[in-house]
Coordinates of C-alpha atoms in Angstrom, one line a residue:
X482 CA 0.0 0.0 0.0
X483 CA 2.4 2.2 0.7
X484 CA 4.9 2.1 -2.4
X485 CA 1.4 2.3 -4.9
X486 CA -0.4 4.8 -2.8
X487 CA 0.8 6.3 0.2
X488 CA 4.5 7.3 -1.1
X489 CA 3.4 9.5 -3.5
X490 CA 1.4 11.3 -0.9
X491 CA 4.3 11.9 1.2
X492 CA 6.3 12.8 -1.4
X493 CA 4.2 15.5 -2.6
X494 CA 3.6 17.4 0.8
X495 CA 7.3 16.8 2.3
X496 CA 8.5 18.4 -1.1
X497 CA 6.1 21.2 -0.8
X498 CA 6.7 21.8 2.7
X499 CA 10.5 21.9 2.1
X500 CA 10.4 24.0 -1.1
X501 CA 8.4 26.3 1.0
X502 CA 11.2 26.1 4.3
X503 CA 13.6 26.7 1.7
X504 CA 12.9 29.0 -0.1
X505 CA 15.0 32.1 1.0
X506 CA 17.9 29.6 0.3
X507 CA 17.1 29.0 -2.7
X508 CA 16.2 32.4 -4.0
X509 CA 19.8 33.3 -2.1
X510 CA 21.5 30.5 -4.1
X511 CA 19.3 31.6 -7.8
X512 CA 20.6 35.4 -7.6
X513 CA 24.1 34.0 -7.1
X514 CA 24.5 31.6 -9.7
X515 CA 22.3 33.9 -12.0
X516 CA 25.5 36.7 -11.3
X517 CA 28.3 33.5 -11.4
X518 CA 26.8 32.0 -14.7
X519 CA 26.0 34.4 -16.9
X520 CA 22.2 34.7 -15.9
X521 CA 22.1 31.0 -16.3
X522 CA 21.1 29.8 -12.5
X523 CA 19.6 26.6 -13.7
X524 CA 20.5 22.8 -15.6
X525 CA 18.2 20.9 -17.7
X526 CA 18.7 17.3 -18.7
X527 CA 16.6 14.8 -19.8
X528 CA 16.9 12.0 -17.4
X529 CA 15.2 8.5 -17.5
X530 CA 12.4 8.1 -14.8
X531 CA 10.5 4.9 -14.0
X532 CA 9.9 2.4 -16.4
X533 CA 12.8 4.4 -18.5
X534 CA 10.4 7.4 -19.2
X535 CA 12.2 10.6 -20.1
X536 CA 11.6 13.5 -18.1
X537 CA 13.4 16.9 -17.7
X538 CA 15.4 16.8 -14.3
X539 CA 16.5 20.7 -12.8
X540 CA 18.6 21.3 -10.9
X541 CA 21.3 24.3 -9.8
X542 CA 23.7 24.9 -12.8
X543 CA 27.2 24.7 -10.8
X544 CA 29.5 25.1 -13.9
X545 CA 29.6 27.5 -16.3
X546 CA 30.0 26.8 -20.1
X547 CA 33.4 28.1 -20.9
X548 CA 35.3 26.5 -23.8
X549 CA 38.2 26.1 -25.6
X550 CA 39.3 28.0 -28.8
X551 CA 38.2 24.7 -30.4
X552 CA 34.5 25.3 -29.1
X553 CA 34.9 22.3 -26.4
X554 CA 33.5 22.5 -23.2
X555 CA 36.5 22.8 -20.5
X556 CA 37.0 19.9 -17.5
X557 CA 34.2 19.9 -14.6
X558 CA 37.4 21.4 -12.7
X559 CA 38.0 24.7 -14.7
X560 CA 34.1 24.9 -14.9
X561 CA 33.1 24.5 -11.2
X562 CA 32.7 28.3 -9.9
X563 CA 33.9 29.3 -6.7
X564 CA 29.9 29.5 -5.6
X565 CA 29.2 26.2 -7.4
X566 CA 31.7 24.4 -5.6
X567 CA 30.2 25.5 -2.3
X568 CA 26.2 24.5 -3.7
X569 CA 27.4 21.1 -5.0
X570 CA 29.1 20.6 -1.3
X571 CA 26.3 21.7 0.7
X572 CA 24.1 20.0 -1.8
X573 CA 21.7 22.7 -2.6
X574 CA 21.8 21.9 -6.5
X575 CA 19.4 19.3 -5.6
X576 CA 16.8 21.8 -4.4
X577 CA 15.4 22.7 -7.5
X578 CA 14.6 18.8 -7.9
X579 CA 11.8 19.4 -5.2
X580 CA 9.7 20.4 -8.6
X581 CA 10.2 17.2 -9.9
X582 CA 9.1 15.4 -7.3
X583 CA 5.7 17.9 -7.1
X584 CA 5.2 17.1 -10.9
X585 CA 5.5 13.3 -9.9
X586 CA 8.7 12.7 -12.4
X587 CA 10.4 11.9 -9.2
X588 CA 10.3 10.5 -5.0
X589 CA 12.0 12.2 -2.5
X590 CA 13.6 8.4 -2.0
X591 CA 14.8 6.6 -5.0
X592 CA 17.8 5.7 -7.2
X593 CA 19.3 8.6 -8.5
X594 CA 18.1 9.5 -11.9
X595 CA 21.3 8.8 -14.3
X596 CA 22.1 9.8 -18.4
X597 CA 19.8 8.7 -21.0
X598 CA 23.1 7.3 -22.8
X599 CA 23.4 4.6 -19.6
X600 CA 20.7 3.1 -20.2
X601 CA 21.9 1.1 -23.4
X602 CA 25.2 0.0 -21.0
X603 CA 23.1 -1.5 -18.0
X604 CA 22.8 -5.2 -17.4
X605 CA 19.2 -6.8 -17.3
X606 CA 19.8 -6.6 -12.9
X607 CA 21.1 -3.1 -12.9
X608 CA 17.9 -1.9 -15.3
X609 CA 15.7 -2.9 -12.2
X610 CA 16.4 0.1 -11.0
X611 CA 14.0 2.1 -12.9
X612 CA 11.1 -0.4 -11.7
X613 CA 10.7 2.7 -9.0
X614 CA 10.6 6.9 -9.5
X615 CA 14.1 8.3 -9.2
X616 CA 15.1 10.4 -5.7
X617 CA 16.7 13.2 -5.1
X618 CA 18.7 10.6 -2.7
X619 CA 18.7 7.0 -2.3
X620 CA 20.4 3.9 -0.5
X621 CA 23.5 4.2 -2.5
X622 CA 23.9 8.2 -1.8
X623 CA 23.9 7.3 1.8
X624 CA 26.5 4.2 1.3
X625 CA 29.4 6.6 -0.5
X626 CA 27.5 8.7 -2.8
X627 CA 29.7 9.2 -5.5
X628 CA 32.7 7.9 -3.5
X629 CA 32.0 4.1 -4.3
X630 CA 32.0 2.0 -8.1
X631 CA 29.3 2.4 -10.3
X632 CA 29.1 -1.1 -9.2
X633 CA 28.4 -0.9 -6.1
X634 CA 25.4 2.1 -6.9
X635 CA 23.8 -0.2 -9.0
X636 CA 23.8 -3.1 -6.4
X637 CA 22.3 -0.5 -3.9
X638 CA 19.7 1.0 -5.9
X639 CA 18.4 -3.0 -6.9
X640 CA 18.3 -3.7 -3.2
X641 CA 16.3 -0.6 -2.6
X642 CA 14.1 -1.4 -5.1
X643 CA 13.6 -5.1 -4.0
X644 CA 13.1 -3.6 0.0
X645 CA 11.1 -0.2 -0.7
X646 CA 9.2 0.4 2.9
X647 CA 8.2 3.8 5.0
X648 CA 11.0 2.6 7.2
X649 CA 13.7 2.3 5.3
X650 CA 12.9 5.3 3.2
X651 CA 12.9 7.1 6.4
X652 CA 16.5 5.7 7.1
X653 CA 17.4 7.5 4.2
X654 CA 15.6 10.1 4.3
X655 CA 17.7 11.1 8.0
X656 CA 20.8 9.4 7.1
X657 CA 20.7 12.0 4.5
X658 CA 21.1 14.9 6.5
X659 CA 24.0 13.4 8.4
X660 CA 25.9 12.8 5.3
X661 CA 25.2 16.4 3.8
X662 CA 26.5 17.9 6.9
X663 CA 29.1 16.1 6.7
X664 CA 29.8 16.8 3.3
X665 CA 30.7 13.0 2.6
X666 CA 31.2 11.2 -0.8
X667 CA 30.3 13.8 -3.1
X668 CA 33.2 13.8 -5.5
X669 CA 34.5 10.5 -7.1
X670 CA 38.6 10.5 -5.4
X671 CA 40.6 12.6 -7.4
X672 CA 37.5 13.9 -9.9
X673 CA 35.7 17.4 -9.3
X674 CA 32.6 15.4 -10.2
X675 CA 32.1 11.9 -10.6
X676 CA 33.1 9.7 -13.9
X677 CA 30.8 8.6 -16.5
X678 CA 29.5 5.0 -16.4
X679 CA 31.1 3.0 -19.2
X680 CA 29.5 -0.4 -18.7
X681 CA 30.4 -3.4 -17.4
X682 CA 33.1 -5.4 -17.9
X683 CA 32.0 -8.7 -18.5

């Protein structure tokens, strides 16, 4: 009852209620990166939701778009502002996601939604994980975040899917706050931002 019915409920008034809470913050944060970013405060992406569904994820833009005299986009590192560094540490790009979960694209609890170009690289075991709505955080962002293998993600977000309950998405849901303070596993070692899933190897 809960995962078909009561879920979305929650979802939608705990987003509304924190999107409301929040909001100085994030009006703070949108004249900052609007100044930092060339009057571009926000990213777009299509992302795949449940059962593969495209949807438009937003979130805080942390990078601007400089490029190279060849018209390439520079690395994450040369492209993560000073203010962007400090929104992707405190996690406040992910506010803007709170509309995406009001629009019912995504859950508050959920694996997180990933490129469309993955979804041709994922076994049959790690496509499970769009059997459920994407979060804005999940089991495997409160097990290492981006800190662990893509592996290891995948194997989380399958187990969440297999054990979806109130309980443990109120685990996550608290655990979550520990890790943000903490400012834990949000860059892949030795990566501004994490790498891009390849595949598998065998």
């Amino acid at each position: 009852m809960y995962k078909f019915f009561f879920k979305r409920i929650i979802d939608f008034l705990l987003a509304l209620i924190v999107l409301i809470l929040v909001s100085p913050v994030f009006l703070i944060v949108l004249i900052l990166l609007t100044i930092y970013n060339s009057g571009k405060p926000f990213f777009f992406q299509e992302r795949p939701g449940k059962n593969e569904k495209i949807f438009r994820v937003i979130k805080f833009k942390t990078m601007n778009d400089k490029k190279d005299s060849n018209g390439k986009l520079l690395p994450d590192s040369i492209r993560l502002t000073k203010v962007g560094k400090f929104v992707r540490k405190t996690s406040l790009d992910e506010i803007p996601q709170l509309l995406n979960v009001l629009k019912g694209d995504m859950s508050l609890i959920g694996p997180r939604p990933l490129l469309v170009e993955y979804l041709t690289r994922y076994n049959k075991e790690q496509k499970r994980r769009h059997d459920v709505r994407p979060g804005i955080t999940g089991l495997a962002q409160i097990n290492g975040r981006n800190a662990i293998s893509w592996e290891k993600k995948f194997k989380y977000d399958v187990q969440y899917v297999d054990n979806l309950s109130f309980l443990l998405d109120a685990k996550i849901f608290l655990k979550t706050f520990f890790k943000v303070f903490k400012s834990e596993g949000i860059n892949e070692v030795g990566q501004a931002t994490a790498t891009k899933f390849m595949g598998n190897e065998s």
